[in-house]
C-alpha positions in Angstrom: 32.7 41.2 40.8 30.0 38.6 41.4 32.3 36.0 39.9 34.9 36.8 42.5 32.4 36.4 45.3 31.1 33.1 43.8 34.7 31.8 43.5 35.5 32.9 47.0 32.4 31.3 48.4 33.2 28.0 46.6 36.7 28.0 48.0 35.5 28.6 51.5 32.9 25.8 51.2 35.7 23.5 49.9 38.0 24.4 52.8 35.2 23.8 55.4 34.3 20.5 53.9 38.0 19.4 53.9 38.5 20.6 57.5 35.4 18.6 58.5 36.7 15.4 57.0 40.1 15.9 58.6 38.7 16.7 62.0 36.2 13.8 62.0 37.1 11.1 64.5 38.8 8.0 63.1 36.4 5.3 61.8 38.6 2.8 63.5 37.9 4.0 67.0 34.6 2.1 67.2 36.0 -0.9 65.4 39.0 -1.3 67.8 36.8 -0.7 70.8 34.5 -3.4 69.6 37.4 -5.9 69.1 38.7 -5.2 72.6 35.2 -5.6 74.0 34.6 -8.9 72.2 37.9 -10.3 73.3 37.1 -9.5 76.9 33.7 -11.2 76.6 35.2 -14.3 75.1 37.9 -14.6 77.7 35.5 -13.9 80.6 33.0 -16.5 79.3 35.9 -19.1 79.2 37.2 -18.3 82.6 33.8 -18.4 84.3 33.1 -21.8 82.7 30.2 -20.8 80.4 32.2 -21.6 77.3 34.6 -24.4 76.6 38.3 -24.2 75.5 37.8 -25.1 71.8 34.8 -22.7 71.3 36.7 -19.9 73.0 39.8 -20.5 70.9 37.8 -20.5 67.7 36.1 -17.2 68.7 39.5 -15.6 69.6 40.8 -16.6 66.1 38.2 -14.5 64.6 39.2 -11.5 66.7 42.9 -11.8 67.1 46.1 -12.9 65.3 49.8 -13.2 65.9 51.4 -13.1 69.3 48.3 -11.8 71.1 46.4 -14.9 70.0 49.2 -17.3 71.1 49.5 -15.5 74.4 45.7 -15.7 75.1 45.5 -19.4 74.1 48.5 -20.2 76.4 46.9 -18.3 79.3 43.6 -20.1 78.7 45.5 -23.5 78.9 47.4 -22.4 82.0 44.4 -21.1 84.0 41.8 -23.5 82.7 41.3 -25.3 86.0 42.1 -22.5 88.5 40.1 -19.8 90.1 40.7 -16.4 88.4 39.2 -13.0 89.1 36.1 -12.4 87.0 35.5 -9.3 85.1 32.1 -8.0 86.3 32.1 -4.8 84.2 34.4 -2.8 82.1 34.5 0.5 80.1 36.8 1.1 77.2 37.8 4.6 76.2 39.9 5.1 73.0 42.4 7.8 73.7 44.1 7.8 70.3 43.7 5.7 67.2 45.3 6.1 63.7 45.9 4.0 60.6 49.4 3.8 59.3 50.2 3.6 55.6 51.0 -0.1 56.1 47.5 -1.0 57.0 48.1 -1.2 60.7 45.9 0.5 63.3 47.6 1.7 66.5 46.6 3.7 69.4 45.9 3.9 73.1 42.9 2.9 75.2 42.0 3.4 78.8 40.1 0.4 80.3 38.3 0.5 83.7 37.9 -3.0 85.0 35.5 -4.0 87.8 36.9 -7.3 89.1 35.4 -9.9 91.5 37.5 -12.3 93.4 36.6 -14.8 96.0 37.0 -12.2 98.8 36.1 -8.8 97.3 35.2 -6.6 94.3 37.6 -4.0 93.2 38.0 -1.4 90.4 41.2 -1.0 88.4 42.1 1.4 85.6 44.9 0.9 83.1 46.2 2.5 79.9 46.8 0.0 77.0 48.7 0.3 73.8 46.9 -1.6 71.0 47.5 -2.5 67.4 45.3 -4.0 64.8 45.9 -5.4 61.3 43.5 -4.6 58.4 42.9 -7.6 56.1 40.7 -7.8 53.0 37.8 -9.2 55.0 38.2 -7.7 58.5 40.4 -6.2 61.1 42.0 -8.3 63.8 43.6 -7.2 67.1 47.3 -8.0 67.2 48.5 -6.4 70.4 47.0 -5.2 73.6 49.7 -4.3 76.1 49.4 -2.5 79.4 51.5 0.7 79.5 
């Protein structure tokens, strides 16, 4: 009878441990939030003039790849000598994030932007779809699209 209780107790402990692992938030939430945050900082530093084009592009190449990198570099070239609204503050909240069997991370994030223009300061909130690609060394942001 004691063996039955011991086996039942072991099975229950195993079930609770497995449930805890499954219920644990994705490890990629923080990583994707960090990539989006770093991207925002690099672009904001470029647009406010505190970082030059080549340095900004090099930093973006460490964070991004694919179409997102090409789009950001093209936007930097287009807006290089114009006034653009500056990001004063932002908050990123990951709504969902999961890793696919192909090594792609995808999910949704809500970003609240506080923007300053020549005339005023305003707050905007948008929902974004993001993807990231896991390489041997690191993860890179491949898409950040407003929904």
